């Protein structure tokens, strides 16, 4: 993988670059199975735009895309494997995700029908251009369905996390979680209504990384200062190799998968680069080392201090105090910016389906801006509804990690690359070891899709009563009262009062 940063593309004449597969029309950009392998509409041709992002901004966007809500659940993943085996699994999963990301890049850059693809669906169309029509339509449908469903699920989870972060920041105020989530949406709306490209607000990308560091480092530093005895529950302990169970292993792998994947957005990220050939440098040499460091600190550090009884998000395991509030503020900013990046991709796809000529991010006409904001507001309202229908963080992460993530981020990219290998006139070099890796990745993805999804659904069913009903107040962890947060760290007085 380290050699990928030195990959260069063979020079291509201008005629070859212009002759590659054009961008899809509105009907093809949707989840519809409609297919057009011939000429595209004039509107579709006019909707192309030149990428502007350099290597460092692209690396920042990848970090913002990958290292989202999933990293806060890393201690929960490590506890299923132990402090010795957990990091090994983490490294293997990160390497697999980097490898699959580079497979997408190779399809996008080396296969002529894919060289102008700017959406995940158009990449799939190009990869399966020479496949039978029914096969192409099926995979285009699966690509669009999995990508848009995953994006929408993430946006709901981010809005839920941002709302909870506001509640944690202002824990003295007795405001319920659905209201905080609505306030988070109102804060986000002005930015979402004007950001039509992932790099529209370049400063927000770097602010997102800083707040991500704050969300992780503030709790860990607090744990270091107060010590293990003050923070770890009495009945919690750590093990080098945990007593693994099938459901625990599936849950841990689902969390790792969810926390590290970005393949469902990489085509859009690559298309916004000035020089897409530099993508391996942005991912392998800049983004991946940062991801490794962040995941190790959050996962191993959180597990060491909290033990196998760790629950919820990393920053929730702090007492109600100033560090708790500062970490919550970082969480709010990080989640809102992560929502903004995901929302650009989903809203652009929806607008392209409805009216493609208005989806060009460089179109400054009033009708185009009005249409964009209409889609943004609709998505925001739908994400708020989803956030309040499924108001539990850990189970939602496991379910997303086991259901849509393997299909959208592992299975489909590998099959795209295999189809590219079968149909390309000049076949890419693939070693026997790489084929073996792809086989293992595919098997793991299929296991998570079926067994992992079943296990997550059973866990949600078993804990549904304790999780509360949709649209309830859900004041747990955001009100410093014994009625809501009696088991929260630092609320020992509630146990004393209950014993009297």
XYZ file of C-alpha atoms in Angstrom:
500
model
C 0.000 0.000 0.000
C 2.864 2.352 0.742
C 3.962 2.099 -2.890
C 0.587 3.438 -4.007
C 1.619 6.999 -3.258
C 4.226 6.725 -6.009
C 1.815 5.463 -8.652
C 1.632 7.595 -11.758
C -0.708 7.406 -14.673
C 0.494 6.829 -18.200
C 0.188 9.936 -20.359
C -3.089 10.091 -22.243
C -3.788 12.142 -25.327
C -6.463 14.783 -25.063
C -8.684 12.932 -27.506
C -8.683 9.847 -25.322
C -9.482 11.822 -22.192
C -12.403 13.556 -23.832
C -13.777 10.382 -25.335
C -14.345 8.580 -22.066
C -17.734 7.789 -20.603
C -19.747 11.025 -20.140
C -21.476 11.951 -16.938
C -24.913 10.432 -16.447
C -28.168 12.116 -17.146
C -30.723 12.735 -14.440
C -32.390 9.394 -14.863
C -29.089 7.560 -14.641
C -27.903 9.432 -11.579
C -30.857 8.250 -9.553
C -31.377 4.828 -8.049
C -33.314 3.869 -11.150
C -32.109 0.913 -13.158
C -32.468 2.868 -16.391
C -29.332 2.640 -18.464
C -27.877 4.592 -21.325
C -24.602 3.562 -22.862
C -24.890 5.901 -25.818
C -24.764 9.649 -26.059
C -25.953 11.745 -23.149
C -28.103 14.830 -23.091
C -26.724 18.274 -23.687
C -27.751 19.253 -20.186
C -25.676 16.426 -18.793
C -22.658 17.558 -20.774
C -23.038 21.098 -19.498
C -23.177 19.891 -15.922
C -19.495 18.963 -15.720
C -17.153 21.079 -13.628
C -13.426 21.216 -13.015
C -12.016 19.938 -9.733
C -10.351 22.532 -7.507
C -9.075 20.700 -4.427
C -5.372 20.097 -3.864
C -3.782 17.095 -2.149
C -3.898 18.493 1.387
C -7.495 19.663 1.162
C -8.459 16.280 -0.281
C -6.692 14.533 2.605
C -8.590 16.773 5.014
C -11.898 15.918 3.358
C -11.072 12.198 3.532
C -10.294 12.513 7.241
C -13.513 14.445 7.791
C -15.405 11.825 5.808
C -13.852 8.729 7.402
C -13.195 9.799 10.978
C -16.740 10.717 11.964
C -19.089 9.357 14.587
C -17.587 5.879 14.311
C -14.339 6.832 16.039
C -16.214 7.667 19.244
C -17.343 4.054 19.395
C -13.820 2.599 18.981
C -13.440 1.650 22.689
C -16.597 -0.443 22.339
C -15.016 -2.252 19.389
C -11.668 -2.858 21.116
C -13.352 -4.313 24.219
C -14.555 -7.280 22.157
C -10.952 -8.227 21.294
C -8.755 -6.933 24.126
C -5.876 -4.466 24.297
C -3.459 -6.799 22.466
C -5.681 -8.285 19.771
C -7.820 -5.152 19.295
C -5.049 -3.023 17.718
C -4.127 -5.919 15.410
C -7.705 -6.144 14.162
C -7.776 -2.355 13.820
C -4.649 -2.314 11.644
C -5.951 -5.137 9.437
C -9.311 -3.406 8.946
C -7.643 -0.069 8.167
C -5.305 -1.727 5.635
C -8.289 -3.427 3.984
C -10.121 -0.121 3.694
C -7.100 1.621 2.188
C -6.696 -1.243 -0.294
C -10.340 -1.131 -1.391
C -10.137 2.655 -1.715
C -7.191 2.270 -4.069
C -9.158 -0.292 -6.085
C -11.782 2.389 -6.704
C -9.098 4.872 -7.689
C -7.563 2.388 -10.133
C -10.932 1.776 -11.780
C -11.587 5.535 -11.976
C -8.174 6.390 -13.424
C -7.195 3.426 -15.594
C -10.462 2.227 -17.109
C -11.464 4.514 -19.977
C -15.269 4.356 -19.492
C -14.799 5.568 -15.890
C -12.275 8.360 -16.347
C -14.818 11.194 -16.208
C -17.065 9.650 -13.540
C -17.930 12.158 -10.825
C -20.511 10.057 -8.950
C -20.462 6.566 -7.513
C -23.275 5.467 -9.826
C -21.527 6.770 -12.943
C -18.393 4.901 -11.862
C -20.473 1.726 -11.578
C -21.995 2.350 -15.015
C -18.554 2.722 -16.551
C -17.132 -0.328 -14.777
C -20.018 -2.505 -15.990
C -20.265 -0.917 -19.443
C -19.371 -4.168 -21.231
C -21.392 -6.358 -18.887
C -24.824 -7.726 -19.859
C -27.492 -5.054 -19.598
C -29.373 -6.720 -16.744
C -26.184 -7.129 -14.724
C -25.315 -3.465 -15.283
C -28.779 -2.311 -14.226
C -28.778 -4.478 -11.094
C -25.425 -3.180 -9.906
C -26.325 0.435 -10.692
C -29.456 0.016 -8.572
C -27.531 -1.608 -5.718
C -24.879 1.110 -5.876
C -27.381 3.948 -5.730
C -29.602 2.302 -3.130
C -26.741 1.442 -0.783
C -24.943 4.775 -1.197
C -27.972 6.995 -0.675
C -29.365 4.876 2.159
C -25.995 4.873 3.901
C -25.589 8.622 3.437
C -29.058 9.290 4.802
C -28.442 7.025 7.791
C -25.166 8.812 8.523
C -26.803 12.227 8.293
C -29.437 11.165 10.810
C -26.739 9.803 13.132
C -24.664 12.989 12.816
C -27.655 15.181 13.587
C -28.490 13.000 16.595
C -24.885 13.234 17.826
C -24.794 17.017 17.284
C -28.051 17.405 19.227
C -26.698 15.286 22.038
C -23.515 17.345 22.002
C -25.536 20.534 22.484
C -27.393 18.908 25.369
C -24.084 17.908 26.957
C -22.679 21.396 26.431
C -25.668 23.030 28.122
C -26.455 20.261 30.584
C -27.810 22.770 33.135
C -30.754 23.522 30.836
C -33.660 21.059 30.852
C -34.124 20.802 27.087
C -34.997 17.444 25.517
C -32.899 15.708 22.855
C -35.365 16.191 19.936
C -35.293 19.950 20.552
C -31.497 19.994 20.706
C -31.360 18.067 17.425
C -33.669 20.647 15.843
C -31.433 23.466 17.105
C -28.410 21.682 15.632
C -30.225 21.541 12.294
C -31.010 25.257 12.461
C -27.327 26.030 13.089
C -26.337 23.861 10.142
C -28.868 25.210 7.637
C -27.062 28.436 6.539
C -23.898 26.473 5.756
C -25.675 23.574 4.068
C -27.700 25.975 1.933
C -24.594 27.617 0.497
C -22.102 24.698 0.368
C -22.583 22.917 -2.963
C -19.138 21.317 -3.096
C -17.257 19.422 -0.392
C -14.482 22.018 -0.514
C -16.777 25.062 -0.498
C -15.733 26.066 3.018
C -12.068 25.093 3.134
C -11.602 26.483 6.637
C -14.364 24.231 7.959
C -12.420 21.157 6.808
C -9.474 22.085 9.029
C -11.741 23.195 11.868
C -13.368 19.781 11.606
C -10.024 18.042 12.088
C -9.162 20.254 15.071
C -12.485 19.592 16.759
C -12.115 15.894 16.016
C -8.807 15.957 17.883
C -10.491 17.808 20.742
C -13.334 15.304 20.898
C -10.803 12.475 21.314
C -7.941 14.067 23.233
C -9.933 15.947 25.873
C -11.505 12.786 27.342
C -8.251 10.807 27.097
C -6.204 13.591 28.704
C -8.793 13.896 31.473
C -8.535 10.150 32.067
C -4.757 10.438 32.319
C -4.970 13.291 34.854
C -7.530 11.689 37.189
C -6.176 8.150 36.801
C -7.711 4.765 36.166
C -9.081 4.314 39.688
C -11.183 7.465 39.452
C -12.655 6.788 36.025
C -12.975 3.027 35.501
C -16.129 1.370 36.899
C -15.508 -1.046 39.765
C -16.735 -4.117 37.891
C -14.865 -3.203 34.698
C -11.517 -4.658 33.705
C -9.215 -5.018 30.702
C -7.756 -8.126 29.063
C -4.974 -8.689 26.546
C -7.235 -11.041 24.612
C -10.889 -10.790 25.522
C -13.245 -13.726 25.874
C -14.683 -13.423 22.394
C -18.244 -14.350 21.464
C -19.757 -14.499 17.956
C -22.059 -11.549 18.631
C -19.224 -9.555 20.222
C -16.845 -10.192 17.309
C -19.527 -9.206 14.786
C -20.306 -6.066 16.777
C -16.640 -5.084 16.986
C -15.989 -5.720 13.307
C -19.134 -3.765 12.376
C -17.939 -0.783 14.410
C -14.473 -0.937 12.840
C -16.002 -1.196 9.370
C -18.371 1.696 9.962
C -15.682 3.905 11.458
C -13.144 3.480 8.653
C -15.054 3.373 5.383
C -15.273 6.143 2.812
C -15.461 4.220 -0.470
C -19.065 5.239 -1.107
C -17.913 8.883 -1.447
C -14.445 8.519 -2.951
C -15.582 9.001 -6.549
C -17.065 12.371 -5.631
C -13.937 13.279 -3.650
C -11.625 12.291 -6.520
C -13.727 14.251 -9.037
C -13.209 17.462 -7.015
C -9.400 17.140 -7.141
C -7.278 19.307 -9.406
C -5.160 16.271 -10.188
C -6.925 12.956 -9.425
C -3.644 11.127 -10.041
C -2.485 12.483 -6.657
C -5.260 10.712 -4.748
C -3.004 7.898 -3.396
C -0.683 10.529 -1.963
C -3.609 12.234 -0.210
C -5.001 8.960 1.142
C -2.010 6.709 1.826
C 0.662 9.177 2.960
C -1.484 11.819 4.715
C -4.958 10.597 5.605
C -4.274 6.954 6.525
C -1.515 7.695 9.112
C -3.781 10.281 10.746
C -6.637 7.761 10.816
C -4.389 5.139 12.384
C -3.238 7.513 15.120
C -6.749 8.762 15.883
C -8.289 5.270 15.962
C -5.530 3.916 18.207
C -5.791 6.778 20.695
C -9.573 6.608 20.849
C -9.888 2.823 20.807
C -6.952 1.672 22.918
C -6.948 4.702 25.231
C -10.668 4.548 25.869
C -10.587 0.795 26.510
C -7.629 1.050 28.890
C -9.243 3.667 31.109
C -12.881 2.522 30.926
C -12.485 -1.240 30.583
C -14.942 -3.698 29.140
C -17.942 -1.855 30.620
C -17.498 1.092 28.277
C -20.735 2.261 26.678
C -21.846 5.027 24.323
C -19.497 7.630 22.871
C -16.002 8.227 24.217
C -16.714 11.784 25.353
C -19.867 10.721 27.200
C -17.692 8.969 29.770
C -16.750 12.184 31.561
C -18.344 13.717 34.670
C -20.451 16.849 34.280
C -17.738 19.535 34.329
C -15.840 21.948 32.080
C -13.844 19.291 30.154
C -17.149 17.527 29.506
C -18.564 20.746 28.038
C -15.494 21.554 25.932
C -15.464 18.033 24.490
C -19.187 18.386 23.794
C -18.598 21.653 21.921
C -15.960 19.917 19.783
C -18.410 17.091 19.136
C -21.105 19.499 17.937
C -18.802 21.219 15.455
C -17.311 17.935 14.245
C -20.705 16.305 13.687
C -22.199 19.320 11.903
C -19.279 19.601 9.485
C -19.372 15.840 8.869
C -23.086 16.180 8.099
C -22.287 19.051 5.738
C -19.817 16.949 3.722
C -22.159 13.961 3.445
C -25.101 16.238 2.685
C -23.382 17.764 -0.337
C -23.188 14.361 -2.029
C -26.748 13.270 -1.232
C -28.407 16.617 -1.991
C -26.530 16.988 -5.273
C -27.651 13.514 -6.338
C -31.275 14.259 -5.419
C -31.252 17.586 -7.245
C -29.606 15.980 -10.272
C -32.400 13.411 -10.346
C -35.088 16.098 -10.223
C -33.472 18.766 -12.431
C -29.972 18.033 -13.597
C -29.157 21.428 -15.090
C -29.733 23.004 -11.665
C -27.366 20.634 -9.865
C -24.158 22.184 -11.225
C -22.417 23.701 -8.165
C -21.169 26.580 -10.322
C -24.695 27.555 -11.382
C -25.432 30.805 -9.508
C -28.915 31.413 -10.935
C -31.643 32.112 -8.381
C -33.742 29.138 -9.448
C -30.743 26.835 -9.046
C -29.966 28.185 -5.560
C -33.638 27.952 -4.574
C -33.833 24.350 -5.779
C -30.658 23.484 -3.900
C -31.966 24.938 -0.653
C -35.267 23.156 -1.121
C -33.451 19.819 -1.315
C -31.205 20.731 1.643
C -34.155 21.625 3.871
C -36.041 18.479 2.882
C -33.035 16.283 3.694
C -32.502 18.090 6.986
C -36.090 17.525 8.070
C -35.940 13.863 7.051
C -32.635 13.391 8.921
C -34.182 14.972 12.038
C -37.083 12.530 11.860
C -34.696 9.602 11.493
C -32.537 10.834 14.386
C -35.550 10.842 16.690
C -36.914 7.524 15.459
C -33.640 5.747 16.307
C -32.239 7.671 19.308
C -29.489 5.241 20.346
C -25.899 5.717 19.237
C -24.092 2.403 19.748
C -26.726 0.155 18.208
C -27.167 2.535 15.257
C -23.419 2.432 14.541
C -23.401 -1.373 14.628
C -26.455 -1.619 12.368
C -25.085 0.786 9.767
C -21.686 -0.903 9.951
C -23.192 -4.324 9.334
C -25.862 -3.542 6.746
C -25.058 -0.850 4.183
C -21.329 -0.440 4.848
C -20.125 -3.857 3.584
C -22.300 -3.689 0.470
C -21.556 -0.104 -0.526
C -17.935 0.117 0.606
C -16.532 -3.409 0.151
C -18.635 -5.670 -2.088
C -19.460 -3.205 -4.871
C -15.925 -1.725 -5.210
C -14.350 -5.191 -5.385
C -16.848 -6.327 -8.012
C -16.238 -3.121 -9.998
C -12.515 -3.860 -10.025
C -13.070 -7.492 -11.055
C -15.309 -6.327 -13.913
C -12.650 -3.807 -14.949
C -10.041 -6.579 -14.899
C -12.239 -8.821 -17.053
C -13.138 -6.192 -19.661
C -10.063 -3.972 -19.950
C -7.880 -4.410 -23.022
C -4.779 -3.751 -20.933
C -5.366 -5.645 -17.712
C -3.967 -4.142 -14.497
C -1.275 -6.053 -12.656
C -2.808 -8.024 -9.785
C -0.629 -10.365 -7.752
C -1.824 -13.648 -6.304
C -1.569 -12.118 -2.831
C -3.852 -9.239 -3.830
C -6.434 -11.659 -5.228
C -6.277 -13.519 -1.918
C -6.801 -10.246 -0.032
C -9.826 -9.400 -2.175
C -11.261 -12.854 -1.519
C -10.849 -12.428 2.253
C -12.352 -8.938 2.109
C -15.338 -10.210 0.162
C -15.954 -13.099 2.564
C -15.765 -10.782 5.580
C -18.118 -8.301 3.934
C -20.704 -11.001 3.224
C -20.472 -12.315 6.801
C -21.049 -8.834 8.194
C -23.901 -8.161 5.782
C -25.912 -11.177 6.860
C -24.807 -12.364 10.289
C -23.755 -8.903 11.495
C -27.022 -7.293 10.458
C -29.017 -10.079 12.120
C -26.975 -9.741 15.333
C -27.427 -5.939 15.388
C -31.173 -6.195 14.860
C -31.477 -8.740 17.668
C -29.517 -6.460 19.999
C -31.752 -3.500 19.132
C -34.820 -5.645 19.737
C -33.517 -6.844 23.097
C -32.650 -3.315 24.266
C -35.610 -1.504 22.732
C -37.462 -1.110 26.027
C -34.440 0.385 27.804
C -33.616 2.649 24.841
C -36.932 4.488 25.074
C -39.555 5.261 22.503
C -39.036 7.538 19.489
C -39.418 11.270 20.144
C -39.115 10.832 23.908
C -37.093 13.389 25.862
C -34.020 11.118 26.156
C -32.352 13.237 28.798
C -29.833 10.524 29.672
C -26.354 11.992 29.801
C -27.472 15.531 28.941
C -29.153 16.512 32.244
C -27.168 16.431 35.475
C -30.072 14.977 37.451
C -30.447 11.655 39.217
C -33.679 10.985 37.329
C -31.863 11.104 33.979
C -28.188 10.378 34.622
C -27.963 8.361 37.832
C -25.387 5.969 36.324
C -23.304 8.716 34.698
C -19.678 9.016 35.778
C -19.412 11.373 38.769
C -23.046 10.959 39.821
C -22.226 8.701 42.782
C -24.449 10.800 45.038
C -27.467 9.411 43.209
C -26.551 5.883 44.312
C -26.192 7.056 47.911
C -29.596 8.739 47.817
C -31.177 5.659 46.275
C -29.819 3.457 49.084
C -31.374 5.610 51.783
